[in-house]
Tab-separated table of C-alpha atoms and ligand atoms in Angstrom:
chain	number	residue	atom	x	y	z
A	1	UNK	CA	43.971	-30.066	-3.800
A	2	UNK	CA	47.464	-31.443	-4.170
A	3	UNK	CA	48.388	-30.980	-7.525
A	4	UNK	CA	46.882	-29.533	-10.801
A	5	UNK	CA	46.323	-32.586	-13.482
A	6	UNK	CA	45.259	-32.606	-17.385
A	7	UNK	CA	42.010	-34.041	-16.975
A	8	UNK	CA	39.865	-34.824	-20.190
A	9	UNK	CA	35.701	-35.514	-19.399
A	10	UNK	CA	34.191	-37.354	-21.652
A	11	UNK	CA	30.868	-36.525	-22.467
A	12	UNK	CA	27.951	-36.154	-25.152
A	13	UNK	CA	28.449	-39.381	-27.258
A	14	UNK	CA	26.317	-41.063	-29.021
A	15	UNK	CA	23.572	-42.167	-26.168
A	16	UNK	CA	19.821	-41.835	-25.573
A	17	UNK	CA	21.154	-40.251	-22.444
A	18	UNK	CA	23.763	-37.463	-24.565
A	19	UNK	CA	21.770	-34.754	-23.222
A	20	UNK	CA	21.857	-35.444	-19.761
A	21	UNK	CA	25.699	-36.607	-20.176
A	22	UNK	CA	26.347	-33.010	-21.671
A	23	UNK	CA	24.861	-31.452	-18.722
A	24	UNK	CA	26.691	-34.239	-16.533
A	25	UNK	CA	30.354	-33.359	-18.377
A	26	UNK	CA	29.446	-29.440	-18.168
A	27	UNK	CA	29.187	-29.619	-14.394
A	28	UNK	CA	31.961	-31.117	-14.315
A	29	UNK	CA	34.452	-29.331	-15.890
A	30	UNK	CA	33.289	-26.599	-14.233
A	31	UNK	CA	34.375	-27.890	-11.094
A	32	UNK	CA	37.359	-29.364	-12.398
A	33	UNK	CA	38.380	-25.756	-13.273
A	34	UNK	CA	37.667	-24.513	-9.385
A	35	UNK	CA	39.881	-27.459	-8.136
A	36	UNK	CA	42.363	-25.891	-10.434
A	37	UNK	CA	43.171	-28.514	-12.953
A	38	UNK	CA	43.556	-27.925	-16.724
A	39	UNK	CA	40.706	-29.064	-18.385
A	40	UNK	CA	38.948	-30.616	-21.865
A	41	UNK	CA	35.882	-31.341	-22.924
A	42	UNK	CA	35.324	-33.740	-25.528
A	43	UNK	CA	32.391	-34.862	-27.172
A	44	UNK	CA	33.112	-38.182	-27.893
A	45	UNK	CA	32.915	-39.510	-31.470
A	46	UNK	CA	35.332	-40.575	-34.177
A	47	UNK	CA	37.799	-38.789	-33.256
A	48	UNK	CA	37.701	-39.988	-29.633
A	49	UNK	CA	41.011	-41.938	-29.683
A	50	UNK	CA	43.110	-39.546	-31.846
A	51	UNK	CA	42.377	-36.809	-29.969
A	52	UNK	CA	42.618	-38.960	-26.623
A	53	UNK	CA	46.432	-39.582	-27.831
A	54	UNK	CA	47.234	-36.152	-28.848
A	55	UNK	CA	46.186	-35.308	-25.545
A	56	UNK	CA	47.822	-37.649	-23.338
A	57	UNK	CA	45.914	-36.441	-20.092
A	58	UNK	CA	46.965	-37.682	-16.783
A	59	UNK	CA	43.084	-38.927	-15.924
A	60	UNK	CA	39.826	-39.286	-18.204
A	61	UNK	CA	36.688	-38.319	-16.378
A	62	UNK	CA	34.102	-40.321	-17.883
A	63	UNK	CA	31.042	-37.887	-17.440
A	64	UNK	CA	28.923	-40.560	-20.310
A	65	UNK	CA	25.961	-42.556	-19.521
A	66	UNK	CA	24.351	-45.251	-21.270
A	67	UNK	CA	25.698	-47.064	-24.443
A	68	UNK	CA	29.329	-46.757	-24.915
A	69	UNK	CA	30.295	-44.731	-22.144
A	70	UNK	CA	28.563	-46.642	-19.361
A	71	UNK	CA	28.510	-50.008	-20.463
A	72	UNK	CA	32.470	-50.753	-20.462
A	73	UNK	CA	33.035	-49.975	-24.598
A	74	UNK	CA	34.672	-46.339	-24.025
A	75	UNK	CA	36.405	-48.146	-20.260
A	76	UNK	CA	37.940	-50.530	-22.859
A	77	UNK	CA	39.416	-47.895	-24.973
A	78	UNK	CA	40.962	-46.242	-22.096
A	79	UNK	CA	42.304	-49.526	-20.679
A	80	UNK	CA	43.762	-49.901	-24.170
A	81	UNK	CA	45.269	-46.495	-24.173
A	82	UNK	CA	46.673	-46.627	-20.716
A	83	UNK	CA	44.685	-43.823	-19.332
A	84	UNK	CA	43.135	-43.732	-15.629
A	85	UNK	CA	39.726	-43.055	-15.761
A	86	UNK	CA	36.510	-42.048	-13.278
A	87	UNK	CA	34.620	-44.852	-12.089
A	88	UNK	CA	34.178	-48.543	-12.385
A	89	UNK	CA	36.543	-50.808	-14.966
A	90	UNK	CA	34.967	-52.494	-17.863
A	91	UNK	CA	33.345	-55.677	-16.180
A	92	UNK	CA	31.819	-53.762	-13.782
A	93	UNK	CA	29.910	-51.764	-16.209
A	94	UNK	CA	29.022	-54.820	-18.189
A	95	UNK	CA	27.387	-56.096	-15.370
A	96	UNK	CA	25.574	-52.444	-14.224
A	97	UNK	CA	24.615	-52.097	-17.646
A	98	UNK	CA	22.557	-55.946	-18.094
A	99	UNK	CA	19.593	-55.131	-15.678
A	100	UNK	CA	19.127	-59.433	-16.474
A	101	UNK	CA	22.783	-60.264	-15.625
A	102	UNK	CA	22.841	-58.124	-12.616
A	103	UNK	CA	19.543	-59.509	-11.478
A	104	UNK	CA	20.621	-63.283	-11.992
A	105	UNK	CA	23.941	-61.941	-9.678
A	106	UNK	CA	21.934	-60.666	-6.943
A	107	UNK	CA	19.305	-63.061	-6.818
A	108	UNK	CA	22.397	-66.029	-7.082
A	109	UNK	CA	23.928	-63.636	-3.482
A	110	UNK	CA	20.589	-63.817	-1.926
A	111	UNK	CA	20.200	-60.128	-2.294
A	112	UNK	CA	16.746	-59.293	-2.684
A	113	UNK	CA	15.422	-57.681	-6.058
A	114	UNK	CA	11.917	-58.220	-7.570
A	115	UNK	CA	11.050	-61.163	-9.085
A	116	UNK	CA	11.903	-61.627	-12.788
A	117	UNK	CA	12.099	-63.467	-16.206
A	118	UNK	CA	13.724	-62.204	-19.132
A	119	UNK	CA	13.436	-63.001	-22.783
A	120	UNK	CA	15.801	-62.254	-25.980
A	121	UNK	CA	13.991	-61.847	-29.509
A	122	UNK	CA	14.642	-64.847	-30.925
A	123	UNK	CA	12.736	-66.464	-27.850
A	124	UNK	CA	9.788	-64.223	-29.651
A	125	UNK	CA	10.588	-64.791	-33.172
A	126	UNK	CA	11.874	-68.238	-33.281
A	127	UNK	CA	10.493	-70.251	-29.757
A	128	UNK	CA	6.824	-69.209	-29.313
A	129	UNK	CA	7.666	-67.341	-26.300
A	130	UNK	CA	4.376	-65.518	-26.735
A	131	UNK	CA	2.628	-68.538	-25.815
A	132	UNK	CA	4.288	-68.371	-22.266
A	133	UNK	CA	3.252	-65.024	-21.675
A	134	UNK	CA	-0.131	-66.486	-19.860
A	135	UNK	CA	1.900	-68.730	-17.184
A	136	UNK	CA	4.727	-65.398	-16.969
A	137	UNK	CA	1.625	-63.253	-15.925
A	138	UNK	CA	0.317	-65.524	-13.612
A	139	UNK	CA	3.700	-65.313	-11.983
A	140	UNK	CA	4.164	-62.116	-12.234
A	141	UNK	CA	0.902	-60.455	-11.442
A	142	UNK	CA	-0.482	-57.346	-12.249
A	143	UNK	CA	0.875	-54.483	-13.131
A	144	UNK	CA	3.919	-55.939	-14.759
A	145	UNK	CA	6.951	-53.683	-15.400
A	146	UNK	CA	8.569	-54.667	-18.516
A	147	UNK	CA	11.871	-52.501	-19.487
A	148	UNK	CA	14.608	-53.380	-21.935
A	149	UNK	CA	17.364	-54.909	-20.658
A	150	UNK	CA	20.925	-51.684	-20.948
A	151	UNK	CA	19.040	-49.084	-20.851
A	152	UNK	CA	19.089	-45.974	-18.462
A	153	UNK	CA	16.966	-43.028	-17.703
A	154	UNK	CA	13.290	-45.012	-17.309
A	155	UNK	CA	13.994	-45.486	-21.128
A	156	UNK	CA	11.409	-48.040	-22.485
A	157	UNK	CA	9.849	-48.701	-19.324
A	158	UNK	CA	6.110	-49.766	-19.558
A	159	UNK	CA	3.927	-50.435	-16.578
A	160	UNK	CA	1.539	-53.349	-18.306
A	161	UNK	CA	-1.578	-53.237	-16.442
A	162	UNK	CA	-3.238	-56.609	-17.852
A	163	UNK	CA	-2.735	-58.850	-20.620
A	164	UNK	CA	-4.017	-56.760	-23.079
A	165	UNK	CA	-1.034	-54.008	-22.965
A	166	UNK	CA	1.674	-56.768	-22.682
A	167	UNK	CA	2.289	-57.405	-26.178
A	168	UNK	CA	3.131	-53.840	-27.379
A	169	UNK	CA	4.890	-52.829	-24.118
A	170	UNK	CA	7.205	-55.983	-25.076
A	171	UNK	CA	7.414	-54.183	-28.653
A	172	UNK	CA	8.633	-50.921	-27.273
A	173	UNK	CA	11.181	-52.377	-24.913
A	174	UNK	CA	12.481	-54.590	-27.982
A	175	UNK	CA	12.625	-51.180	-29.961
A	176	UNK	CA	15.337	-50.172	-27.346
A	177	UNK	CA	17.010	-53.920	-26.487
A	178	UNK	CA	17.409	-57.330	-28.293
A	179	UNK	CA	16.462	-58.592	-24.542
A	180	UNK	CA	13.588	-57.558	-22.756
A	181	UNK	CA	12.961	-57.653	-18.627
A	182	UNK	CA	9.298	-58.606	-17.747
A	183	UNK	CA	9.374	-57.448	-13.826
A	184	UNK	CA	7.180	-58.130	-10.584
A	185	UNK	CA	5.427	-54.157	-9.786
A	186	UNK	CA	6.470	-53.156	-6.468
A	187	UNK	CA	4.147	-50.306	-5.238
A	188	UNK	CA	5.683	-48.077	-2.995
A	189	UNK	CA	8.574	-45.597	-2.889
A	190	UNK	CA	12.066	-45.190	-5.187
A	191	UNK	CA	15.125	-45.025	-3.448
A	192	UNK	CA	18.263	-44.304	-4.594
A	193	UNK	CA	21.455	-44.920	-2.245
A	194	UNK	CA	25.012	-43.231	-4.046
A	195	UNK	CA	28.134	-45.096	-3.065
A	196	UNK	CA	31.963	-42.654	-2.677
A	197	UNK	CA	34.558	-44.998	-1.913
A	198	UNK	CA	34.102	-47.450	0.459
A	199	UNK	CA	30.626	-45.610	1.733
A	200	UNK	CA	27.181	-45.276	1.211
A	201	UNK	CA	26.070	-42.065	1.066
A	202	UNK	CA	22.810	-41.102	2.662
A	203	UNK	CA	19.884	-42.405	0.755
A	204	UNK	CA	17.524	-39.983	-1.041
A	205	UNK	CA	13.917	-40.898	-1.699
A	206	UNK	CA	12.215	-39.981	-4.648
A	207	UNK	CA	8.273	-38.610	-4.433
A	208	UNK	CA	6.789	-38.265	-7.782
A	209	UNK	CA	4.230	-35.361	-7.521
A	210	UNK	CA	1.445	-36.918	-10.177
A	211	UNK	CA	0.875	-40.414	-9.278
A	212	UNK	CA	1.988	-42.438	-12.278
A	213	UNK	CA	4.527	-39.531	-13.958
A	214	UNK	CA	8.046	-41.177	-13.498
A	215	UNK	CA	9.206	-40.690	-16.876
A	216	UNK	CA	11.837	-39.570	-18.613
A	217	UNK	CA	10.573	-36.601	-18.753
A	218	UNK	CA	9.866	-36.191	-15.234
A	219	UNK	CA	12.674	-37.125	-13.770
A	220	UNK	CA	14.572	-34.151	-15.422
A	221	UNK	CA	12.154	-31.513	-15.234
A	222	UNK	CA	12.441	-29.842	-12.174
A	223	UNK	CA	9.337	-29.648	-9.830
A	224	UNK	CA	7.532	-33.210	-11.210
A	225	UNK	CA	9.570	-35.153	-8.733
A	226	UNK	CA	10.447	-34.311	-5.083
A	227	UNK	CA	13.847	-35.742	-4.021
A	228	UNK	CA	14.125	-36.220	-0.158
A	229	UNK	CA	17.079	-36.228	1.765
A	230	UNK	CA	18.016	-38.005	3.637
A	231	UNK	CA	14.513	-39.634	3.085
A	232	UNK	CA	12.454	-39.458	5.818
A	233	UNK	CA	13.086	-43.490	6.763
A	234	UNK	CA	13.042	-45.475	9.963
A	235	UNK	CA	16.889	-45.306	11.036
A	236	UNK	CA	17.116	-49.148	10.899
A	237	UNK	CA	15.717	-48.774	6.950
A	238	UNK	CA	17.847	-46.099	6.404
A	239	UNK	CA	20.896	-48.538	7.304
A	240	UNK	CA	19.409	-51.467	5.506
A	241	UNK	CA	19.104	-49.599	1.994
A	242	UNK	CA	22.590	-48.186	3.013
A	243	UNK	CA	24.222	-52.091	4.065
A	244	UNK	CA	22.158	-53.474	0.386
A	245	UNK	CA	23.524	-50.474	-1.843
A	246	UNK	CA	27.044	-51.433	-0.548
A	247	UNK	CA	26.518	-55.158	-1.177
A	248	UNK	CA	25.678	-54.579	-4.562
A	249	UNK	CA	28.354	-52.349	-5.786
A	250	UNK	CA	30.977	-54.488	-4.575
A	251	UNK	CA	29.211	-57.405	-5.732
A	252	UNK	CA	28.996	-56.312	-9.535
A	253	UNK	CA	32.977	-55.052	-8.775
A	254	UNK	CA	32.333	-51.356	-8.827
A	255	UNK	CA	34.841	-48.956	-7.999
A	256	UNK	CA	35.052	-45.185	-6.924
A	257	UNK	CA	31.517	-44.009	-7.239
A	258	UNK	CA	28.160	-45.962	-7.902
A	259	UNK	CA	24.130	-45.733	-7.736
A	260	UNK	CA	21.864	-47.899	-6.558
A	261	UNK	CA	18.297	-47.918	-7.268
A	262	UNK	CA	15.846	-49.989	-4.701
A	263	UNK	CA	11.994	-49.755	-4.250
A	264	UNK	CA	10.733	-50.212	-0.631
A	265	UNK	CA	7.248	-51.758	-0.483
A	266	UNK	CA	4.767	-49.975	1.045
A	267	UNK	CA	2.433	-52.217	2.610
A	268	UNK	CA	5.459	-54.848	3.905
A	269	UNK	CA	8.095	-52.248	3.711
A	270	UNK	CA	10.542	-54.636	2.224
A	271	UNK	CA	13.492	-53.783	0.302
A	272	UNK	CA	14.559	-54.799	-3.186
A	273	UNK	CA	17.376	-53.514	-5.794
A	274	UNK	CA	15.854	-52.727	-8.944
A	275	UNK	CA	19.458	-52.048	-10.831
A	276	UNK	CA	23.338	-50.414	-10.167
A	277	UNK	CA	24.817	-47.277	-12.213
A	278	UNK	CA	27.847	-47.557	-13.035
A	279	UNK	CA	27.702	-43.787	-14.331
A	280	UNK	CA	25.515	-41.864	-11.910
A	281	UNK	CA	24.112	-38.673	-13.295
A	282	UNK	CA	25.940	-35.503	-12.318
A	283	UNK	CA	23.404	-32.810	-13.136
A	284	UNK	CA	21.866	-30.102	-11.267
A	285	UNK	CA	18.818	-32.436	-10.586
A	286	UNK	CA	20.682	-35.246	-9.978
A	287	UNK	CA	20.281	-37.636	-6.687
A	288	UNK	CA	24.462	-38.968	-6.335
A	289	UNK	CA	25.441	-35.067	-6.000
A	290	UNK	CA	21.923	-34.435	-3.576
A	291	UNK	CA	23.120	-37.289	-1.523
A	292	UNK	CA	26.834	-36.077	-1.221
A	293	UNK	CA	25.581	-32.586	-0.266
A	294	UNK	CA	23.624	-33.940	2.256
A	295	UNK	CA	26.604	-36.022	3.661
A	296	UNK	CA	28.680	-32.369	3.873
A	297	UNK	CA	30.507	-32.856	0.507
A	298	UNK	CA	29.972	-30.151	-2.125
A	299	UNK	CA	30.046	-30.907	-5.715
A	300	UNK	CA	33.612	-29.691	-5.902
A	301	UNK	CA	34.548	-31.830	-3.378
A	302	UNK	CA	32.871	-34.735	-4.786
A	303	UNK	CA	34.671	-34.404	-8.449
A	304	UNK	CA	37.744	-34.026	-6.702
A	305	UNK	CA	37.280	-37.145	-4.609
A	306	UNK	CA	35.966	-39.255	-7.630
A	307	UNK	CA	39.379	-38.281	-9.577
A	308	UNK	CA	41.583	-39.122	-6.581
A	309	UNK	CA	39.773	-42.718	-6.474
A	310	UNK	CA	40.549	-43.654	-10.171
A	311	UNK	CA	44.099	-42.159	-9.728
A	312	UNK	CA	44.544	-44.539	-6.613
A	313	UNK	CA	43.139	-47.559	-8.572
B	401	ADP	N1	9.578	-53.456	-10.573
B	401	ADP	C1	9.235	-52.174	-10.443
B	401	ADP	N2	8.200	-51.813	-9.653
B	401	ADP	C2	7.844	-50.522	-9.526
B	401	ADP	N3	8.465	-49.498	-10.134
B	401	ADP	C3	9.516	-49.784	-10.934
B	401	ADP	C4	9.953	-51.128	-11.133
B	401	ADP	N4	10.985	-51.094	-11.983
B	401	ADP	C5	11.185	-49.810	-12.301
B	401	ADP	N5	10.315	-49.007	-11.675
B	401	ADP	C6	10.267	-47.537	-11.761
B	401	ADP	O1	11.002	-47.111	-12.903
B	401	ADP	C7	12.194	-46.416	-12.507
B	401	ADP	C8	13.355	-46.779	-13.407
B	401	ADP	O2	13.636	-48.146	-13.298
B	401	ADP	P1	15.114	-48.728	-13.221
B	401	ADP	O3	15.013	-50.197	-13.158
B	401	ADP	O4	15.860	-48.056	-12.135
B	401	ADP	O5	15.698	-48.353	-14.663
B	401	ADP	P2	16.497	-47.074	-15.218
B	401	ADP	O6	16.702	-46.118	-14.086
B	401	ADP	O7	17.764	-47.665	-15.712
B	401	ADP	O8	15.670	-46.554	-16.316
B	401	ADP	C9	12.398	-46.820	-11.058
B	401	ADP	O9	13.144	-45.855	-10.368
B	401	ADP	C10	10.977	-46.964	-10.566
B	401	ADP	O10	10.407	-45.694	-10.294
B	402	MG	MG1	17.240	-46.524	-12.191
């Protein structure tokens, strides 16, 4: 390490996803600490920019994921306030954040991602877009994924598995959105492929161990999903899912770290991108950290690489 910093990481907030972001920020100011830098936490809230001033830290780790933190608003602030930060800059996580924008992006670079449509609640309250639900299904198929537009974490995510569940899996994900994403079902496996730099990191597969359970609550309870890596994939897949996650992060602009999320068909084993994080999860249980460990970088290692990025930005 070349030379000890004041590094804030911003965590908590005001999120769906505060608790993992706590446990995300906690992580890493402990290894923050081990690189040797002086370190603050901070909770962000009111007091975010005041104290951000009074502070004047040399970088701002931004250790937040989903609204504010991850979706450009707290990116803006630091922009603002003339403070490097972790991570991508504020259009990027615009883009990561809008599963629909992203989506229209990719499918607009011929990069594949399951077919899609995507509706707004005035097209419900004010068009009749209920009545189009019949010709969406038929398009669609069977089971149809519908998930609210920002949101992380398999928040809102219903798997409709015929016409009769559509209507109130549409009300849940407009419960969490004011757009909702009504998605072709891929069945087969999750991947996840973590971008560093310039690189893809190896890509971890994700094996839910009760057909059906990839929840929210799963995916942070230890022992209901089985992460694999690197995941046991034909080497020319591997590279694919590798050469896609790449493609994607610099195609929504992303800078210093990233996640992709793809599904690989099982029967054609095709590849599709689902979505981009701008703000991977840094937990114990989480897959960017997995994949770096596989790829020979510790966690300390991978803080301390993420901080040199925005600093060279
Ligand atoms: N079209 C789809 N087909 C099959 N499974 C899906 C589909 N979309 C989402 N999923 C499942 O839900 C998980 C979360 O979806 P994703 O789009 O990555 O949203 P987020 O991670 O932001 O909640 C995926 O990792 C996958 O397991
Ligand atoms: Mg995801």
């Amino acid at each position: 390490m070349a030379k000890a910093l004041k590094v804030v990481v911003l965590k908590g907030g005001r999120s769906l996803e505060r608790g993992v972001s706590l446990a995300s920020g906690a992580r890493v100011e402990d290894a923050l600490e081990r690189l040797g830098h002086s370190v603050v936490g901070i909770d962000v809230g009111h007091d975010l920019v005041a104290r951000l001033r009074a502070m004047e830290p040399d970088v701002a780790f931004v250790a937040l994921h989903g609204r504010d933190g991850e979706d450009g608003t707290v990116q803006e602030l630091l922009e603002v306030l003339d403070i490097p930060y972790t991570g991508s800059g504020v259009s990027a996580c615009i883009r990561c954040t809008d599963k629909v924008l992203s989506k229209h992006a990719m499918r607009d670079a011929g990069i594949a991602t399951p077919d899609f449509l995507s509706f707004n609640e005035t097209a419900f309250k004010e068009l009749g877009a209920a009545e189009a639900l019949g010709a969406i299904e038929e398009r669609l198929g069977f089971p149809l994924v519908i998930k609210p537009a920002d949101q992380g974490s398999a928040l809102g995510i219903k798997f409709a598995g015929d016409p009769g569940a559509v209507p109130a899996a549409l009300v849940a994900g407009f419960s969490y959105s004011t757009k909702v994403l009504l998605e072709r079902h891929i069945s087969g496996s999750d991947l996840a492929v973590s971008i560093l730099g310039d690189e893809a990191l190896p890509v971890v597969e994700a094996i839910p161990e009760h057909e059906d359970g990839y929840d929210f609550e799963a995916r942070y309870t230890i022992g209901q999903t089985r992460f694999v890596c690197p995941a046991e994939l034909p080497p020319e897949t591997e590279q694919q899912a590798r050469d896609l996650a790449l493609a994607v992060h610099r195609l929504l602009g992303c800078s210093g770290f990233s996640r992709v999320d793809l599904m690989r068909d099982r029967q054609t084993g095709e590849l599709t991108v689902l979505e981009a994080n701008a703000v991977p999860g840094l937990t114990e249980t989480s897959l960017l950290p997995l994949a770096a460990e596989a790829a020979g970088i510790s966690f300390d290692a991978l803080i301390g690489r993420i901080v040199e990025l925005a600093l060279d930005r």
